[in-house]
Tab-separated table of C-alpha atoms in Angstrom:
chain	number	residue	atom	x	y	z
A	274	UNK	CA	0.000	0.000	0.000
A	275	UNK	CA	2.671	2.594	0.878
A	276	UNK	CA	4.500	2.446	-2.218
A	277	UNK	CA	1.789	4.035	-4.295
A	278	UNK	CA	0.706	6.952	-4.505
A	279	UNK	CA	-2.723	7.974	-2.384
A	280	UNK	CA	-4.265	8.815	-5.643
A	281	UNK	CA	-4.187	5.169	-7.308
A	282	UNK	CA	-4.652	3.199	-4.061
A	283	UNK	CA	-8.219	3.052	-3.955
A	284	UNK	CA	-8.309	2.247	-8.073
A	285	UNK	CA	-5.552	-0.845	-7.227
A	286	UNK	CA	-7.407	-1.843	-4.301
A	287	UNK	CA	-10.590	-2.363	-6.153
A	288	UNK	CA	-9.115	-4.152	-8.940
A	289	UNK	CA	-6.728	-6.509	-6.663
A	290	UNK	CA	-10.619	-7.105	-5.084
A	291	UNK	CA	-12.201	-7.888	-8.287
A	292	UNK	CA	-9.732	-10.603	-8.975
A	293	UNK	CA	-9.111	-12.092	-5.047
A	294	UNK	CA	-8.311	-15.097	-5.082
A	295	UNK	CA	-8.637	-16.348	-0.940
A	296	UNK	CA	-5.216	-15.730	-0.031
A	297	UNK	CA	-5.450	-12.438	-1.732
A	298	UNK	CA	-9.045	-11.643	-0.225
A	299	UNK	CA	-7.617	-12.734	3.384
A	300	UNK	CA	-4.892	-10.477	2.659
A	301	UNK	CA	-7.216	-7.413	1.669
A	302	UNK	CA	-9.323	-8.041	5.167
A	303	UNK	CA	-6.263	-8.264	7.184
A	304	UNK	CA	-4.862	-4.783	6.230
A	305	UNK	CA	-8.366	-3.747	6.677
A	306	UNK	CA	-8.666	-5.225	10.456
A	307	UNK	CA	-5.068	-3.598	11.296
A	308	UNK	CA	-5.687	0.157	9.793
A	309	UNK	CA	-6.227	2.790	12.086
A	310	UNK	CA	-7.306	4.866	9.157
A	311	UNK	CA	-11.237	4.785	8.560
A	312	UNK	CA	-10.239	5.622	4.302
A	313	UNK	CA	-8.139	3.170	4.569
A	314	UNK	CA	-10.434	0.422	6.274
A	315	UNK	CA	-12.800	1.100	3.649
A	316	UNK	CA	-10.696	1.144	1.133
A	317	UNK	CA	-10.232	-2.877	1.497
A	318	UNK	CA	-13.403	-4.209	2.625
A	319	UNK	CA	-14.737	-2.337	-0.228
A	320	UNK	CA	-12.172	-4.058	-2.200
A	321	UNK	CA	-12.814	-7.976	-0.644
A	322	UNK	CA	-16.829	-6.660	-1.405
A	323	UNK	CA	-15.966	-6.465	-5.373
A	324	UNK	CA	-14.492	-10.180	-5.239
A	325	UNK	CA	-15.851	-11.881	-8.190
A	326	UNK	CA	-15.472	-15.105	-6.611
A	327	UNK	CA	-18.860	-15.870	-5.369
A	328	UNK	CA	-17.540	-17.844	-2.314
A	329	UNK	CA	-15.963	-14.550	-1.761
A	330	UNK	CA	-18.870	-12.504	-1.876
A	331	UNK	CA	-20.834	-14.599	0.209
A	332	UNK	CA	-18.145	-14.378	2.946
A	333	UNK	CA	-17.894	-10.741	2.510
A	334	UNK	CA	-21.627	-10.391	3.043
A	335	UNK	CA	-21.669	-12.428	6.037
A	336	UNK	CA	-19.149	-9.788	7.825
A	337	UNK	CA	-22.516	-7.513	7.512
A	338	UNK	CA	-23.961	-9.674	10.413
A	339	UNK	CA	-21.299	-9.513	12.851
A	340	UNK	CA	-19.738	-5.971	14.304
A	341	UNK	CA	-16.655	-6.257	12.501
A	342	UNK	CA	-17.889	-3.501	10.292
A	343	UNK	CA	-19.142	-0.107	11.215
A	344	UNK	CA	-23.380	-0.121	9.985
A	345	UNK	CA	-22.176	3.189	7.888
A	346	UNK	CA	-20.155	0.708	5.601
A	347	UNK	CA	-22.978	-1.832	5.829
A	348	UNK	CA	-24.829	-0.533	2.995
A	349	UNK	CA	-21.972	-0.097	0.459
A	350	UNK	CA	-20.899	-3.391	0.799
A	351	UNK	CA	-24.100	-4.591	-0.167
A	352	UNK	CA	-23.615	-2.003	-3.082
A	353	UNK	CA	-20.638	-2.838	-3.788
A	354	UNK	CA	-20.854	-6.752	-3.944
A	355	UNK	CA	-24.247	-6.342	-5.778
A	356	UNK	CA	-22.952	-3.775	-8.786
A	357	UNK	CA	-21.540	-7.762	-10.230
A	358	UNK	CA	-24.555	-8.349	-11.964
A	359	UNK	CA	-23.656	-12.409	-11.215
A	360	UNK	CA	-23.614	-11.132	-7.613
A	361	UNK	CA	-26.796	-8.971	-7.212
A	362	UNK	CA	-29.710	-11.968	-6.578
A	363	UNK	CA	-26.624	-13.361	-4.582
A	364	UNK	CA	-27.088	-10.049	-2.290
A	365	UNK	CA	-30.610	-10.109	-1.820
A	366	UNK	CA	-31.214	-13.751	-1.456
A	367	UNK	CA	-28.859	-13.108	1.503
A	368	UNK	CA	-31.101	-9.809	2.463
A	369	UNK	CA	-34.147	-11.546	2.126
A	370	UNK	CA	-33.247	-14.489	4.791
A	371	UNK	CA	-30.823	-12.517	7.179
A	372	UNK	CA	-33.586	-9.370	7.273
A	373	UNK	CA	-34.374	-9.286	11.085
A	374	UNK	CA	-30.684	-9.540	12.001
A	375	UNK	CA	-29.878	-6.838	9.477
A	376	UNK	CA	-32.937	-4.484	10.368
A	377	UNK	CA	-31.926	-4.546	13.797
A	378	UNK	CA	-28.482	-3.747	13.356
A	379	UNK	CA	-29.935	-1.023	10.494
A	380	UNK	CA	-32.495	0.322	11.822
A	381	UNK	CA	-35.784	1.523	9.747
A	382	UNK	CA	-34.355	3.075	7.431
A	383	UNK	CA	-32.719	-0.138	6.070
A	384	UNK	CA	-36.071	-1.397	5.577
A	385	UNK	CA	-37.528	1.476	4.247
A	386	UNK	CA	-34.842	2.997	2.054
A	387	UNK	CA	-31.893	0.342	1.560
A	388	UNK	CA	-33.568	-2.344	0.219
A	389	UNK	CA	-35.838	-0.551	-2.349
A	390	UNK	CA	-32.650	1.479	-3.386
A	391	UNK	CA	-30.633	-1.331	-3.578
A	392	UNK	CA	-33.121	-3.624	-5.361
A	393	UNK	CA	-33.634	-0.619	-7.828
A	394	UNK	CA	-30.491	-1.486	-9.406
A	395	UNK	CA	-31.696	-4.331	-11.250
A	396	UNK	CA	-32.819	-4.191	-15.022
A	397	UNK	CA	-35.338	-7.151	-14.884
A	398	UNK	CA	-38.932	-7.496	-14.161
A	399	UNK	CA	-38.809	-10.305	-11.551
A	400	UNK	CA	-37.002	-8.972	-9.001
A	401	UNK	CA	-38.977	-5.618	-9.306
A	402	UNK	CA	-42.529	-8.424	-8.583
A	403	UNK	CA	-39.910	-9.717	-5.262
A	404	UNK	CA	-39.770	-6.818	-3.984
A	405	UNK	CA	-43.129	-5.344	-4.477
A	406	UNK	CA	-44.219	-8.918	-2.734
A	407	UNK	CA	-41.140	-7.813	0.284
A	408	UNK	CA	-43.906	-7.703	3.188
A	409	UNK	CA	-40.937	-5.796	5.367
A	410	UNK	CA	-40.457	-2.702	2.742
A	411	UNK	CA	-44.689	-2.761	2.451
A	412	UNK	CA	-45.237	-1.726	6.202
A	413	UNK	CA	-44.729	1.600	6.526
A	414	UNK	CA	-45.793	4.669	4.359
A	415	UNK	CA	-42.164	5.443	3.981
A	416	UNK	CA	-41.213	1.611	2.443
A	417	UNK	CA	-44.058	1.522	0.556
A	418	UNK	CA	-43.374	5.382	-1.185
A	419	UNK	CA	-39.418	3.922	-2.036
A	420	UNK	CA	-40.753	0.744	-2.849
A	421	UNK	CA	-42.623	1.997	-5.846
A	422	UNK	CA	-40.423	4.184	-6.689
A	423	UNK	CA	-38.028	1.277	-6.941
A	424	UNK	CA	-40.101	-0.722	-8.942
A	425	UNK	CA	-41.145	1.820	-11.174
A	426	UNK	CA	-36.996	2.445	-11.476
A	427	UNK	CA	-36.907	-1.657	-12.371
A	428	UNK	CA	-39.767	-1.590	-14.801
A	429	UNK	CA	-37.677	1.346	-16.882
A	430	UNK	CA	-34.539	-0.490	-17.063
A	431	UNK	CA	-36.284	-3.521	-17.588
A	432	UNK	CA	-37.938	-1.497	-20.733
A	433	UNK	CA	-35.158	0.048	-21.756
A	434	UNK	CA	-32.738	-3.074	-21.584
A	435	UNK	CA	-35.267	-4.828	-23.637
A	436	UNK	CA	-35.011	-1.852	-26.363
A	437	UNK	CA	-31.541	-0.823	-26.432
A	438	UNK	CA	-29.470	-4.576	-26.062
A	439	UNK	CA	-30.740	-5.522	-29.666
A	440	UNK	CA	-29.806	-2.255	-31.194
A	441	UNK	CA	-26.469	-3.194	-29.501
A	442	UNK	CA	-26.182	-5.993	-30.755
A	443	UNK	CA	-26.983	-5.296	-34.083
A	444	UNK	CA	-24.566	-2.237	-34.177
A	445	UNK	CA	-21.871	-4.693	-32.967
A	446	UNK	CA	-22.714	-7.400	-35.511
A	447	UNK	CA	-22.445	-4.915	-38.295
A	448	UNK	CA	-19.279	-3.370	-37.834
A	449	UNK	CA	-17.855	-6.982	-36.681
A	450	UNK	CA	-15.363	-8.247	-39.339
């Protein structure tokens, strides 16, 4: 870490993270257990969180349940592990059957504003249906507001993905030699 400069530390960390192997993600938690610097700390659980390794990113989501990490990184490891597209029903399968630990740990507002933000990152229709049908997010005025909104932000990626891939596609296929 010290011999680069601060600038590219956080761009090296993530990719190092990306392609952990278990030595190297064991590696990436231990210099973030013995910082003393909160960038730094985040810097490398951020890092083990973009593991493509789904093993990995299981592991890393575990930490969310213990007090290893502080609850203000709690949600951006959940972002972070769940930007991997492969990872993202990987997430919130785990959301979905560790919610009372994670609520209580969260508080409300993980209920009512994580989880619809976080499921609004998907681009298909079922999950937007899951979450709609997410009894938690559905019982207060609050979840129910960022719910829909969420869905609503699903349903127009959904649309849009559904549009624009073929166009894609086609553009690639005609300038392909």
């Amino acid at each position: 870490p010290k011999t680069l400069p601060n600038e590219l530390r956080d761009a090296v960390a993530h990719i190092v993270g990306l392609n952990a192997d278990r030595a190297t993600y064991d590696t990436l938690l231990t210099l973030a257990r013995k910082s003393t610097a909160t960038n730094e700390r985040v810097r490398y659980y951020l890092a083990a969180a973009a593991a493509r390794d789904a093993e990995l990113a299981r592991a890393t989501l575990a930490l969310t349940l213990t007090n290893e990490l502080p609850g203000t990184l709690v949600p951006g490891i959940f972002s972070t592990v769940g930007s991997s597209g492969e990872h993202q029903q990987l997430a919130w399968d785990f959301v979905r059957s560790n919610f009372d630990v994670l609520l209580a740990k969260q508080g409300p507002g993980f209920r009512d504003q994580f989880v619809p933000n976080f499921m609004s990152g998907f681009t298909d229709e079922a999950p937007a249906a899951e979450l709609a049908n997410f009894a938690p997010t559905q019982s207060t005025s609050g979840g129910r507001l960022m719910t829909a909104r969420a869905t609503e932000a699903i349903a127009i990626a959904a649309d849009f993905k559904a549009r624009a891939l073929p166009a894609v596609d086609d553009w690639i296929k005609a300038r392909k030699p």
